[in-house]
Each structure stands twice: as structure tokens, then as C-alpha cells.
PDB file of C-alpha atoms in Angstrom:
ATOM      1  CA  MET A   1     110.242 100.862  78.476  1.00  0.00           C
ATOM      2  CA  LEU A   2     111.138 101.208  82.139  1.00  0.00           C
ATOM      3  CA  LEU A   3     109.272  99.185  84.753  1.00  0.00           C
ATOM      4  CA  ARG A   4     107.652 101.515  87.283  1.00  0.00           C
ATOM      5  CA  LEU A   5     106.024  99.988  90.334  1.00  0.00           C
ATOM      6  CA  ILE A   6     105.114 103.453  91.604  1.00  0.00           C
ATOM      7  CA  PRO A   7     103.956 106.193  89.207  1.00  0.00           C
ATOM      8  CA  ASP A   8     105.795 109.494  89.100  1.00  0.00           C
ATOM      9  CA  ASN A   9     104.537 112.540  90.993  1.00  0.00           C
ATOM     10  CA  THR A  10     102.581 110.652  93.649  1.00  0.00           C
ATOM     11  CA  GLN A  11     100.966 112.870  96.268  1.00  0.00           C
ATOM     12  CA  ILE A  12     100.100 110.481  99.078  1.00  0.00           C
ATOM     13  CA  ARG A  13      99.424 112.234 102.400  1.00  0.00           C
ATOM     14  CA  PHE A  14     101.571 109.997 104.607  1.00  0.00           C
ATOM     15  CA  MET A  15     101.595 112.381 107.568  1.00  0.00           C
ATOM     16  CA  ARG A  16      97.845 112.019 107.988  1.00  0.00           C
ATOM     17  CA  LEU A  17      98.341 108.288 108.481  1.00  0.00           C
ATOM     18  CA  ARG A  18     100.519 108.783 111.557  1.00  0.00           C
ATOM     19  CA  THR A  19      97.369 108.740 113.687  1.00  0.00           C
ATOM     20  CA  ILE A  20      97.078 105.080 112.644  1.00  0.00           C
ATOM     21  CA  SER A  21     100.741 104.051 112.338  1.00  0.00           C
ATOM     22  CA  TYR A  22     101.775 105.282 115.783  1.00  0.00           C
ATOM     23  CA  PRO A  23      99.072 103.418 117.785  1.00  0.00           C
ATOM     24  CA  LEU A  24      99.612 100.306 115.648  1.00  0.00           C
ATOM     25  CA  THR A  25     103.361 100.427 116.273  1.00  0.00           C
ATOM     26  CA  ILE A  26     102.900 100.916 120.019  1.00  0.00           C
ATOM     27  CA  VAL A  27     100.584  97.885 120.172  1.00  0.00           C
ATOM     28  CA  LEU A  28     103.083  95.735 118.235  1.00  0.00           C
ATOM     29  CA  ILE A  29     105.972  96.832 120.465  1.00  0.00           C
ATOM     30  CA  LEU A  30     104.066  96.171 123.703  1.00  0.00           C
ATOM     31  CA  ALA A  31     102.872  92.787 122.402  1.00  0.00           C
ATOM     32  CA  SER A  32     106.412  91.818 121.370  1.00  0.00           C
ATOM     33  CA  ILE A  33     107.872  92.795 124.757  1.00  0.00           C
ATOM     34  CA  GLY A  34     105.074  91.015 126.608  1.00  0.00           C
ATOM     35  CA  LEU A  35     105.527  87.805 124.608  1.00  0.00           C
ATOM     36  CA  PHE A  36     109.300  87.976 125.027  1.00  0.00           C
ATOM     37  CA  PHE A  37     109.017  87.930 128.826  1.00  0.00           C
ATOM     38  CA  SER A  38     106.027  85.568 129.054  1.00  0.00           C
ATOM     39  CA  VAL A  39     106.731  83.014 126.305  1.00  0.00           C
ATOM     40  CA  GLY A  40     110.418  83.613 125.560  1.00  0.00           C
ATOM     41  CA  LEU A  41     112.624  82.869 122.596  1.00  0.00           C
ATOM     42  CA  ASN A  42     113.197  79.391 121.227  1.00  0.00           C
ATOM     43  CA  PHE A  43     116.977  79.373 121.694  1.00  0.00           C
ATOM     44  CA  GLY A  44     118.967  77.113 119.418  1.00  0.00           C
ATOM     45  CA  ILE A  45     121.999  74.990 120.149  1.00  0.00           C
ATOM     46  CA  ASP A  46     124.296  78.010 119.929  1.00  0.00           C
ATOM     47  CA  PHE A  47     122.705  79.404 123.097  1.00  0.00           C
ATOM     48  CA  LYS A  48     121.461  76.284 124.903  1.00  0.00           C
ATOM     49  CA  GLY A  49     124.559  74.162 124.410  1.00  0.00           C
ATOM     50  CA  GLY A  50     124.823  70.713 122.864  1.00  0.00           C
ATOM     51  CA  THR A  51     127.069  68.261 121.033  1.00  0.00           C
ATOM     52  CA  VAL A  52     128.874  68.944 117.753  1.00  0.00           C
ATOM     53  CA  PHE A  53     129.855  66.151 115.347  1.00  0.00           C
ATOM     54  CA  GLU A  54     132.146  66.763 112.392  1.00  0.00           C
ATOM     55  CA  MET A  55     131.795  63.854 109.969  1.00  0.00           C
ATOM     56  CA  LYS A  56     133.190  62.802 106.603  1.00  0.00           C
ATOM     57  CA  THR A  57     130.890  60.644 104.477  1.00  0.00           C
ATOM     58  CA  MET A  58     131.996  57.873 102.156  1.00  0.00           C
ATOM     59  CA  GLU A  59     129.987  59.366  99.296  1.00  0.00           C
ATOM     60  CA  SER A  60     130.574  62.781  97.755  1.00  0.00           C
ATOM     61  CA  PRO A  61     128.660  65.004  97.959  1.00  0.00           C
ATOM     62  CA  ALA A  62     127.112  64.079 101.284  1.00  0.00           C
ATOM     63  CA  ASP A  63     123.390  63.322 101.400  1.00  0.00           C
ATOM     64  CA  ILE A  64     122.398  66.097 103.824  1.00  0.00           C
ATOM     65  CA  SER A  65     118.682  65.296 103.608  1.00  0.00           C
ATOM     66  CA  GLY A  66     119.292  61.596 104.263  1.00  0.00           C
ATOM     67  CA  ILE A  67     121.503  62.345 107.294  1.00  0.00           C
ATOM     68  CA  ARG A  68     118.884  64.704 108.700  1.00  0.00           C
ATOM     69  CA  THR A  69     116.162  62.058 108.246  1.00  0.00           C
ATOM     70  CA  GLN A  70     118.300  59.376 109.888  1.00  0.00           C
ATOM     71  CA  LEU A  71     119.020  61.588 112.885  1.00  0.00           C
ATOM     72  CA  GLY A  72     115.331  62.437 113.146  1.00  0.00           C
ATOM     73  CA  THR A  73     114.526  58.795 113.911  1.00  0.00           C
ATOM     74  CA  LEU A  74     116.758  58.928 117.025  1.00  0.00           C
ATOM     75  CA  ASP A  75     114.473  61.435 118.830  1.00  0.00           C
ATOM     76  CA  LEU A  76     117.364  63.668 119.916  1.00  0.00           C
ATOM     77  CA  GLY A  77     115.399  66.921 119.929  1.00  0.00           C
ATOM     78  CA  ASP A  78     116.750  69.884 118.005  1.00  0.00           C
ATOM     79  CA  VAL A  79     119.263  68.722 115.364  1.00  0.00           C
ATOM     80  CA  GLN A  80     121.091  70.854 112.796  1.00  0.00           C
ATOM     81  CA  VAL A  81     122.858  69.364 109.764  1.00  0.00           C
ATOM     82  CA  GLN A  82     124.885  71.382 107.281  1.00  0.00           C
ATOM     83  CA  GLN A  83     127.698  70.962 104.799  1.00  0.00           C
ATOM     84  CA  PHE A  84     131.039  71.974 106.268  1.00  0.00           C
ATOM     85  CA  GLY A  85     134.114  72.481 104.096  1.00  0.00           C
ATOM     86  CA  ALA A  86     134.395  69.846 101.347  1.00  0.00           C
ATOM     87  CA  PRO A  87     131.259  68.370  99.707  1.00  0.00           C
ATOM     88  CA  ASP A  88     131.652  65.148 101.719  1.00  0.00           C
ATOM     89  CA  GLU A  89     132.101  66.879 105.083  1.00  0.00           C
ATOM     90  CA  VAL A  90     129.109  67.428 107.352  1.00  0.00           C
ATOM     91  CA  LEU A  91     128.628  69.307 110.623  1.00  0.00           C
ATOM     92  CA  VAL A  92     125.914  67.984 112.942  1.00  0.00           C
ATOM     93  CA  ARG A  93     124.732  69.794 116.072  1.00  0.00           C
ATOM     94  CA  VAL A  94     122.497  68.107 118.630  1.00  0.00           C
ATOM     95  CA  GLN A  95     120.862  70.065 121.464  1.00  0.00           C
ATOM     96  CA  GLN A  96     121.952  69.483 125.042  1.00  0.00           C
ATOM     97  CA  PRO A  97     119.758  66.737 126.557  1.00  0.00           C
ATOM     98  CA  ASP A  98     118.359  66.667 130.079  1.00  0.00           C
ATOM     99  CA  GLY A  99     120.335  64.480 132.428  1.00  0.00           C
ATOM    100  CA  GLY A 100     123.793  66.028 132.378  1.00  0.00           C
ATOM    101  CA  GLU A 101     126.995  64.327 131.286  1.00  0.00           C
ATOM    102  CA  LEU A 102     125.597  60.794 131.161  1.00  0.00           C
ATOM    103  CA  ALA A 103     122.819  61.882 128.812  1.00  0.00           C
ATOM    104  CA  GLN A 104     125.343  63.624 126.546  1.00  0.00           C
ATOM    105  CA  GLN A 105     127.470  60.460 126.380  1.00  0.00           C
ATOM    106  CA  SER A 106     124.326  58.547 125.463  1.00  0.00           C
ATOM    107  CA  VAL A 107     123.683  60.971 122.586  1.00  0.00           C
ATOM    108  CA  VAL A 108     127.222  60.468 121.278  1.00  0.00           C
ATOM    109  CA  SER A 109     126.798  56.687 121.432  1.00  0.00           C
ATOM    110  CA  LEU A 110     123.445  56.792 119.629  1.00  0.00           C
ATOM    111  CA  VAL A 111     124.814  58.908 116.786  1.00  0.00           C
ATOM    112  CA  ARG A 112     127.913  56.723 116.390  1.00  0.00           C
ATOM    113  CA  GLU A 113     125.815  53.537 116.322  1.00  0.00           C
ATOM    114  CA  ALA A 114     123.317  55.036 113.835  1.00  0.00           C
ATOM    115  CA  PHE A 115     125.986  55.740 111.228  1.00  0.00           C
ATOM    116  CA  GLY A 116     128.472  53.001 112.071  1.00  0.00           C
ATOM    117  CA  GLU A 117     131.199  52.698 109.474  1.00  0.00           C
ATOM    118  CA  SER A 118     129.356  54.717 106.835  1.00  0.00           C
ATOM    119  CA  VAL A 119     130.976  57.943 108.068  1.00  0.00           C
ATOM    120  CA  GLU A 120     134.259  58.979 109.616  1.00  0.00           C
ATOM    121  CA  PHE A 121     133.894  60.953 112.855  1.00  0.00           C
ATOM    122  CA  ARG A 122     136.605  63.582 112.762  1.00  0.00           C
ATOM    123  CA  ARG A 123     135.537  65.590 115.785  1.00  0.00           C
ATOM    124  CA  VAL A 124     133.067  65.246 118.631  1.00  0.00           C
ATOM    125  CA  GLU A 125     132.773  68.285 120.877  1.00  0.00           C
ATOM    126  CA  VAL A 126     130.421  69.314 123.664  1.00  0.00           C
ATOM    127  CA  VAL A 127     129.335  72.971 123.851  1.00  0.00           C
ATOM    128  CA  GLY A 128     128.432  73.767 127.448  1.00  0.00           C
ATOM    129  CA  PRO A 129     125.980  76.355 128.811  1.00  0.00           C
ATOM    130  CA  ARG A 130     128.835  78.668 129.834  1.00  0.00           C
ATOM    131  CA  VAL A 131     130.061  79.000 126.254  1.00  0.00           C
ATOM    132  CA  SER A 132     126.455  79.511 125.105  1.00  0.00           C
ATOM    133  CA  GLY A 133     126.007  82.288 127.674  1.00  0.00           C
ATOM    134  CA  GLU A 134     129.120  84.014 126.393  1.00  0.00           C
ATOM    135  CA  LEU A 135     127.763  83.834 122.830  1.00  0.00           C
ATOM    136  CA  ALA A 136     124.467  85.395 123.934  1.00  0.00           C
ATOM    137  CA  GLN A 137     126.326  88.176 125.725  1.00  0.00           C
ATOM    138  CA  ALA A 138     128.555  88.820 122.706  1.00  0.00           C
ATOM    139  CA  GLY A 139     125.510  88.960 120.409  1.00  0.00           C
ATOM    140  CA  THR A 140     123.755  91.467 122.660  1.00  0.00           C
ATOM    141  CA  ILE A 141     126.877  93.638 122.835  1.00  0.00           C
ATOM    142  CA  ALA A 142     127.141  93.566 119.028  1.00  0.00           C
ATOM    143  CA  VAL A 143     123.557  94.834 118.603  1.00  0.00           C
ATOM    144  CA  VAL A 144     123.883  97.561 121.270  1.00  0.00           C
ATOM    145  CA  ALA A 145     127.281  98.707 119.937  1.00  0.00           C
ATOM    146  CA  SER A 146     125.917  98.964 116.404  1.00  0.00           C
ATOM    147  CA  LEU A 147     123.032 101.146 117.626  1.00  0.00           C
ATOM    148  CA  LEU A 148     125.404 103.459 119.485  1.00  0.00           C
ATOM    149  CA  VAL A 149     127.660 103.870 116.459  1.00  0.00           C
ATOM    150  CA  ILE A 150     124.596 104.599 114.317  1.00  0.00           C
ATOM    151  CA  LEU A 151     123.419 107.224 116.810  1.00  0.00           C
ATOM    152  CA  PHE A 152     126.698 109.123 116.767  1.00  0.00           C
ATOM    153  CA  TYR A 153     127.138 108.844 112.992  1.00  0.00           C
ATOM    154  CA  ILE A 154     123.704 110.255 112.173  1.00  0.00           C
ATOM    155  CA  TRP A 155     124.074 112.917 114.844  1.00  0.00           C
ATOM    156  CA  PHE A 156     127.323 114.005 113.168  1.00  0.00           C
ATOM    157  CA  ARG A 157     126.000 113.566 109.607  1.00  0.00           C
ATOM    158  CA  PHE A 158     122.623 115.276 110.123  1.00  0.00           C
ATOM    159  CA  GLU A 159     121.119 116.793 113.309  1.00  0.00           C
ATOM    160  CA  TRP A 160     120.080 115.354 116.654  1.00  0.00           C
ATOM    161  CA  HIS A 161     116.435 115.213 115.523  1.00  0.00           C
ATOM    162  CA  PHE A 162     117.385 112.800 112.748  1.00  0.00           C
ATOM    163  CA  ALA A 163     119.634 110.739 115.036  1.00  0.00           C
ATOM    164  CA  ILE A 164     116.916 110.234 117.646  1.00  0.00           C
ATOM    165  CA  GLY A 165     114.335 109.443 114.960  1.00  0.00           C
ATOM    166  CA  ALA A 166     116.607 106.878 113.290  1.00  0.00           C
ATOM    167  CA  ILE A 167     117.437 105.123 116.570  1.00  0.00           C
ATOM    168  CA  ILE A 168     113.791 104.959 117.670  1.00  0.00           C
ATOM    169  CA  THR A 169     112.683 103.451 114.360  1.00  0.00           C
ATOM    170  CA  THR A 170     115.619 101.011 114.308  1.00  0.00           C
ATOM    171  CA  VAL A 171     114.894  99.845 117.860  1.00  0.00           C
ATOM    172  CA  ASN A 172     111.261  99.429 116.794  1.00  0.00           C
ATOM    173  CA  ASP A 173     112.365  97.137 113.944  1.00  0.00           C
ATOM    174  CA  ILE A 174     114.503  95.040 116.307  1.00  0.00           C
ATOM    175  CA  ILE A 175     111.779  94.625 118.947  1.00  0.00           C
ATOM    176  CA  ILE A 176     109.072  93.671 116.444  1.00  0.00           C
ATOM    177  CA  THR A 177     111.426  91.232 114.670  1.00  0.00           C
ATOM    178  CA  ILE A 178     112.195  89.600 118.030  1.00  0.00           C
ATOM    179  CA  GLY A 179     108.430  89.418 118.522  1.00  0.00           C
ATOM    180  CA  LEU A 180     108.188  87.470 115.261  1.00  0.00           C
ATOM    181  CA  PHE A 181     110.719  84.931 116.566  1.00  0.00           C
ATOM    182  CA  VAL A 182     108.642  84.522 119.734  1.00  0.00           C
ATOM    183  CA  VAL A 183     105.247  84.237 117.997  1.00  0.00           C
ATOM    184  CA  LEU A 184     106.425  81.682 115.426  1.00  0.00           C
ATOM    185  CA  GLN A 185     108.878  80.056 117.872  1.00  0.00           C
ATOM    186  CA  LEU A 186     111.600  80.243 115.251  1.00  0.00           C
ATOM    187  CA  GLU A 187     114.927  78.932 116.432  1.00  0.00           C
ATOM    188  CA  PHE A 188     117.054  81.824 117.684  1.00  0.00           C
ATOM    189  CA  SER A 189     120.718  81.151 116.967  1.00  0.00           C
ATOM    190  CA  LEU A 190     123.848  83.036 115.936  1.00  0.00           C
ATOM    191  CA  SER A 191     122.458  83.302 112.406  1.00  0.00           C
ATOM    192  CA  SER A 192     119.446  85.073 113.939  1.00  0.00           C
ATOM    193  CA  ILE A 193     121.797  87.656 115.470  1.00  0.00           C
ATOM    194  CA  ALA A 194     123.264  88.106 111.987  1.00  0.00           C
ATOM    195  CA  ALA A 195     119.736  88.571 110.617  1.00  0.00           C
ATOM    196  CA  VAL A 196     118.960  91.254 113.227  1.00  0.00           C
ATOM    197  CA  LEU A 197     122.180  93.123 112.443  1.00  0.00           C
ATOM    198  CA  THR A 198     121.426  92.922 108.714  1.00  0.00           C
ATOM    199  CA  ILE A 199     117.910  94.258 109.320  1.00  0.00           C
ATOM    200  CA  ILE A 200     119.429  97.157 111.266  1.00  0.00           C
ATOM    201  CA  GLY A 201     121.631  98.008 108.291  1.00  0.00           C
ATOM    202  CA  TYR A 202     118.801  97.694 105.774  1.00  0.00           C
ATOM    203  CA  SER A 203     116.329  99.730 107.815  1.00  0.00           C
ATOM    204  CA  LEU A 204     118.926 102.388 108.532  1.00  0.00           C
ATOM    205  CA  ASN A 205     119.820 102.669 104.843  1.00  0.00           C
ATOM    206  CA  ASP A 206     116.169 103.270 103.953  1.00  0.00           C
ATOM    207  CA  THR A 207     115.771 105.801 106.751  1.00  0.00           C
ATOM    208  CA  VAL A 208     118.918 107.738 105.853  1.00  0.00           C
ATOM    209  CA  VAL A 209     117.864 107.958 102.185  1.00  0.00           C
ATOM    210  CA  VAL A 210     114.514 109.460 103.211  1.00  0.00           C
ATOM    211  CA  TYR A 211     116.180 111.755 105.769  1.00  0.00           C
ATOM    212  CA  ASP A 212     118.675 112.981 103.198  1.00  0.00           C
ATOM    213  CA  ARG A 213     115.866 114.051 100.871  1.00  0.00           C
ATOM    214  CA  ILE A 214     114.054 115.697 103.797  1.00  0.00           C
ATOM    215  CA  ARG A 215     117.179 117.685 104.634  1.00  0.00           C
ATOM    216  CA  GLU A 216     117.555 118.795 101.016  1.00  0.00           C
ATOM    217  CA  ASN A 217     113.945 119.946 100.920  1.00  0.00           C
ATOM    218  CA  LEU A 218     114.302 121.739 104.265  1.00  0.00           C
ATOM    219  CA  ARG A 219     117.014 123.870 102.669  1.00  0.00           C
ATOM    220  CA  ARG A 220     115.001 124.385  99.512  1.00  0.00           C
ATOM    221  CA  TYR A 221     111.510 125.005 100.895  1.00  0.00           C
ATOM    222  CA  LYS A 222     112.112 126.986 104.060  1.00  0.00           C
ATOM    223  CA  LYS A 223     108.558 128.351 104.205  1.00  0.00           C
ATOM    224  CA  MET A 224     106.722 125.094 103.539  1.00  0.00           C
ATOM    225  CA  PRO A 225     104.869 123.590 106.535  1.00  0.00           C
ATOM    226  CA  LEU A 226     106.769 120.583 107.909  1.00  0.00           C
ATOM    227  CA  PRO A 227     104.044 117.920 107.369  1.00  0.00           C
ATOM    228  CA  GLU A 228     103.677 118.981 103.730  1.00  0.00           C
ATOM    229  CA  LEU A 229     107.456 118.969 103.258  1.00  0.00           C
ATOM    230  CA  LEU A 230     107.734 115.469 104.741  1.00  0.00           C
ATOM    231  CA  ASP A 231     104.977 114.197 102.433  1.00  0.00           C
ATOM    232  CA  ARG A 232     106.780 115.702  99.439  1.00  0.00           C
ATOM    233  CA  SER A 233     110.105 114.111 100.452  1.00  0.00           C
ATOM    234  CA  ILE A 234     108.649 110.632 100.969  1.00  0.00           C
ATOM    235  CA  ASN A 235     106.725 110.758  97.680  1.00  0.00           C
ATOM    236  CA  GLU A 236     109.881 111.795  95.838  1.00  0.00           C
ATOM    237  CA  MET A 237     111.730 108.752  97.229  1.00  0.00           C
ATOM    238  CA  LEU A 238     108.784 106.317  97.166  1.00  0.00           C
ATOM    239  CA  SER A 239     109.618 104.709  93.823  1.00  0.00           C
ATOM    240  CA  ARG A 240     113.227 104.099  94.882  1.00  0.00           C
ATOM    241  CA  THR A 241     112.180 102.729  98.287  1.00  0.00           C
ATOM    242  CA  VAL A 242     109.594 100.324  96.880  1.00  0.00           C
ATOM    243  CA  MET A 243     111.871  99.109  94.067  1.00  0.00           C
ATOM    244  CA  THR A 244     114.697  98.395  96.505  1.00  0.00           C
ATOM    245  CA  SER A 245     112.367  96.507  98.850  1.00  0.00           C
ATOM    246  CA  VAL A 246     110.759  94.453  96.074  1.00  0.00           C
ATOM    247  CA  THR A 247     114.058  93.383  94.503  1.00  0.00           C
ATOM    248  CA  THR A 248     115.449  92.441  97.932  1.00  0.00           C
ATOM    249  CA  LEU A 249     112.299  90.454  98.726  1.00  0.00           C
ATOM    250  CA  LEU A 250     112.533  88.545  95.447  1.00  0.00           C
ATOM    251  CA  ALA A 251     116.024  87.337  96.344  1.00  0.00           C
ATOM    252  CA  LEU A 252     114.972  86.457  99.896  1.00  0.00           C
ATOM    253  CA  LEU A 253     111.872  84.585  98.742  1.00  0.00           C
ATOM    254  CA  ALA A 254     114.054  82.486  96.435  1.00  0.00           C
ATOM    255  CA  LEU A 255     116.373  81.687  99.340  1.00  0.00           C
ATOM    256  CA  TYR A 256     113.420  80.845 101.578  1.00  0.00           C
ATOM    257  CA  SER A 257     111.883  78.536  98.969  1.00  0.00           C
ATOM    258  CA  PHE A 258     115.003  76.753  97.755  1.00  0.00           C
ATOM    259  CA  GLY A 259     117.682  77.419 100.384  1.00  0.00           C
ATOM    260  CA  GLY A 260     116.747  74.520 102.628  1.00  0.00           C
ATOM    261  CA  GLU A 261     115.922  74.179 106.305  1.00  0.00           C
ATOM    262  CA  VAL A 262     119.291  75.445 107.534  1.00  0.00           C
ATOM    263  CA  ILE A 263     118.734  79.071 106.487  1.00  0.00           C
ATOM    264  CA  ARG A 264     114.924  79.140 106.546  1.00  0.00           C
ATOM    265  CA  SER A 265     114.545  80.959 109.871  1.00  0.00           C
ATOM    266  CA  PHE A 266     117.257  83.432 108.814  1.00  0.00           C
ATOM    267  CA  THR A 267     115.573  84.257 105.495  1.00  0.00           C
ATOM    268  CA  LEU A 268     112.098  84.474 107.071  1.00  0.00           C
ATOM    269  CA  ALA A 269     113.418  86.989 109.609  1.00  0.00           C
ATOM    270  CA  MET A 270     115.049  88.943 106.784  1.00  0.00           C
ATOM    271  CA  ILE A 271     111.829  88.990 104.742  1.00  0.00           C
ATOM    272  CA  PHE A 272     109.913  90.312 107.727  1.00  0.00           C
ATOM    273  CA  GLY A 273     112.728  92.770 108.482  1.00  0.00           C
ATOM    274  CA  VAL A 274     112.634  94.242 104.972  1.00  0.00           C
ATOM    275  CA  VAL A 275     108.858  94.758 105.229  1.00  0.00           C
ATOM    276  CA  ILE A 276     108.958  96.293 108.717  1.00  0.00           C
ATOM    277  CA  GLY A 277     112.035  98.361 107.808  1.00  0.00           C
ATOM    278  CA  THR A 278     110.295  99.864 104.784  1.00  0.00           C
ATOM    279  CA  TYR A 279     107.189 100.548 106.878  1.00  0.00           C
ATOM    280  CA  SER A 280     109.152 102.240 109.654  1.00  0.00           C
ATOM    281  CA  SER A 281     111.213 104.446 107.331  1.00  0.00           C
ATOM    282  CA  ILE A 282     108.002 105.822 105.775  1.00  0.00           C
ATOM    283  CA  PHE A 283     105.443 105.798 108.570  1.00  0.00           C
ATOM    284  CA  LEU A 284     107.650 106.265 111.651  1.00  0.00           C
ATOM    285  CA  ALA A 285     110.998 107.891 110.838  1.00  0.00           C
ATOM    286  CA  ALA A 286     109.609 110.896 108.955  1.00  0.00           C
ATOM    287  CA  PRO A 287     106.623 111.609 111.270  1.00  0.00           C
ATOM    288  CA  MET A 288     109.011 111.357 114.230  1.00  0.00           C
ATOM    289  CA  LEU A 289     110.534 114.659 113.085  1.00  0.00           C
ATOM    290  CA  ILE A 290     107.176 116.332 113.744  1.00  0.00           C
ATOM    291  CA  VAL A 291     107.145 114.900 117.280  1.00  0.00           C
ATOM    292  CA  LEU A 292     110.714 116.146 117.798  1.00  0.00           C
ATOM    293  CA  LYS A 293     109.661 119.597 116.517  1.00  0.00           C
ATOM    294  CA  LEU A 294     112.193 119.863 113.700  1.00  0.00           C
ATOM    295  CA  ARG A 295     112.284 123.278 112.075  1.00  0.00           C
ATOM    296  CA  PRO A 296     113.919 124.331 108.772  1.00  0.00           C
ATOM    297  CA  SER A 297     116.253 126.611 110.742  1.00  0.00           C
ATOM    298  CA  ALA A 298     117.742 123.503 112.386  1.00  0.00           C
ATOM    299  CA  VAL A 299     119.344 122.513 109.077  1.00  0.00           C
ATOM    300  CA  THR A 300     122.263 124.610 107.936  1.00  0.00           C
ATOM    301  CA  GLY A 301     122.653 125.502 104.288  1.00  0.00           C
ATOM    302  CA  PRO A 302     122.256 128.327 101.795  1.00  0.00           C
ATOM    303  CA  ASP A 303     119.002 130.250 102.009  1.00  0.00           C
ATOM    304  CA  SER A 304     116.833 129.433  99.033  1.00  0.00           C
ATOM    305  CA  ASP A 305     113.120 129.732  98.495  1.00  0.00           C
ATOM    306  CA  ALA A 306     113.442 129.006  94.776  1.00  0.00           C
ATOM    307  CA  GLY A 307     111.307 125.888  94.897  1.00  0.00           C
ATOM    308  CA  ASP A 308     108.474 127.309  96.988  1.00  0.00           C
ATOM    309  CA  ALA A 309     105.162 127.197  95.228  1.00  0.00           C
ATOM    310  CA  PRO A 310     103.035 130.333  94.817  1.00  0.00           C
ATOM    311  CA  GLY A 311     100.958 131.087  97.857  1.00  0.00           C
ATOM    312  CA  GLU A 312     103.237 129.099 100.161  1.00  0.00           C
ATOM    313  CA  ASP A 313     103.863 132.164 102.288  1.00  0.00           C
ATOM    314  CA  ASN A 314     100.155 132.321 103.012  1.00  0.00           C
ATOM    315  CA  LYS A 315     100.038 128.629 103.912  1.00  0.00           C
ATOM    316  CA  ALA A 316     102.989 128.991 106.244  1.00  0.00           C
ATOM    317  CA  ALA A 317     101.410 132.017 107.878  1.00  0.00           C
ATOM    318  CA  SER A 318      98.064 130.295 108.320  1.00  0.00           C
ATOM    319  CA  ALA A 319      99.855 127.237 109.789  1.00  0.00           C
TER     320      ALA A 319
END
């Protein structure tokens, strides 16, 4: 017996809900932008700069939790500890302290004294603000470039209505996800950029699947009113959309629960991104085609009214 989270032949009127989803989305976007400029992101070491220690422990595998606890007693601020390479190799990152070069030298001395001979320091490196600024710039360019490529691909693959709708919903997902980082003050690092790019890909995949079914139905039901056609298309893909989201969330929840502190902010952003991406593909991407005044004639393909229900001519005429 197959597991079905969504029953077959659902007839939910999603287009009626756009009077709620659009104002809600606008409020979330404005709140996210406002918080971004007023509160700001909690930038991690990758963007603020700091000191990197590459260490080899005497025991294998290294006790990551113990090292993190020991560093926590030194009151160094933001500290990241992760396995690096072999099981006994550890990478430690400590945020850049106030006080310039002397303060950084003090941090190096404190860490060396805390571990003494119990570890071998293979590399000690200072990441300055200039390098951090270059990383931030590169991350921004990566996000913008991905959006531009998406725009041109969908424009070529579908029509300009679909391209504009996909970009608007994808930008919505990015802005609201950034708002989550600001509200929860999650550390924003290079892994966060990776999370945003992954969310873009996931959200876009969901949107393109829905758009593809809409395009098929536009060719098939040329006389059906657009809101009704969009409802039909979303309902036809609802089971697939929900199943994909649920299975992805199960994997992410496992990573969030058991993956440790290092990837927690990444997985939390991904969990939120899957939810907001599913929401936007259903409640924003499809209704956006109504705003952009998509018509069946905009989609090329063989003329076919074979799937039109009886009386659909009258509905189209009355619309």
C-alpha cells in the first residue's frame, strides 16, 4: 500500500488565498529588509576576520567537544572547532579581538598555553578584514550571478512571464531567509552562503515543476479561465511537492538534531528554506502569472481543447 500524504484529486482553491499570501509576503519582506539595515547580520569569522589554528591531537580521534569546552573557558568570543583531514586533526577559528595586532598575539598565546604539549600546532594564521571583505564580495557575486543565469534559462525554457515570476519568488525566499538569520542572530558565514544558494536551487526546482505543469495545461485547456487552470495545475502537483518537501525535511531534521554545533545554523537555514520555498512555489509563483497577465496564447504548442470540461466555453465567456 502506497503512503499518500495528500489524497488524489484535491480541489483546493489556491488562487483565492492570494489575497492573504501576497500581503503576508510583503510584510515579511519589509520586516526582513528593515531588520537587516537596523539590526544587521551576525557575521562569523569568515567575514569578520580572526585567527586560524590547525592542530594535531595526541589521541585519535580528537575530542572535538572537549576542545570546544576548553576554549570556551578562555572567553575568546566566537570560536569554531571542527575536524579537519585525519581523525586527529582539528581546525580552530577564533574571532578577531578588539585591540589590533597585540590582542591577536594575546589570543595565540592563550590558546597555546591552554593546550600546552597535548596538541601539535601545525599552522597558525591570521585572517584579516580585507580577506573577509573579499569573501563577502565573492559570496554576493555568486548569489547575484546565479539569479541572472536562472532568469535567462527560464526565459529561454518557458516565457518571460515564467522567468519574472520565478525570479521574484526566488528573491523573496532569499530575503526572508536573510531575515531569519537577523531575527535569530544566527552566525552568517561561508556555509550560510552555501545554504542560500542551495535554497535557491531547491525553491527553483519546485517552481519549475509547477510551471511545467501549468504550461502543459495551458496547451491542453485553452478556454479554461487562468485562475481555475492554475488551481488545477497546483493540485495535480501537490502530492509530489509535499512528498519532496517532507522527505527533505526529515533528512535536515536529523542533521539538525545529531549533526552538532558546526552545521546547526546551516541546517536550520535549510529547514526554513525548504518551508518558505514550498510556500512560495504554491502561493506566490503561480498567482504571479495572474499579475503578469499570462494568457494561453503566450504558450506555443498544438491547439487542443480535448481536456476541456463541458460548459467550459460558457465559463470562459462569462469570465
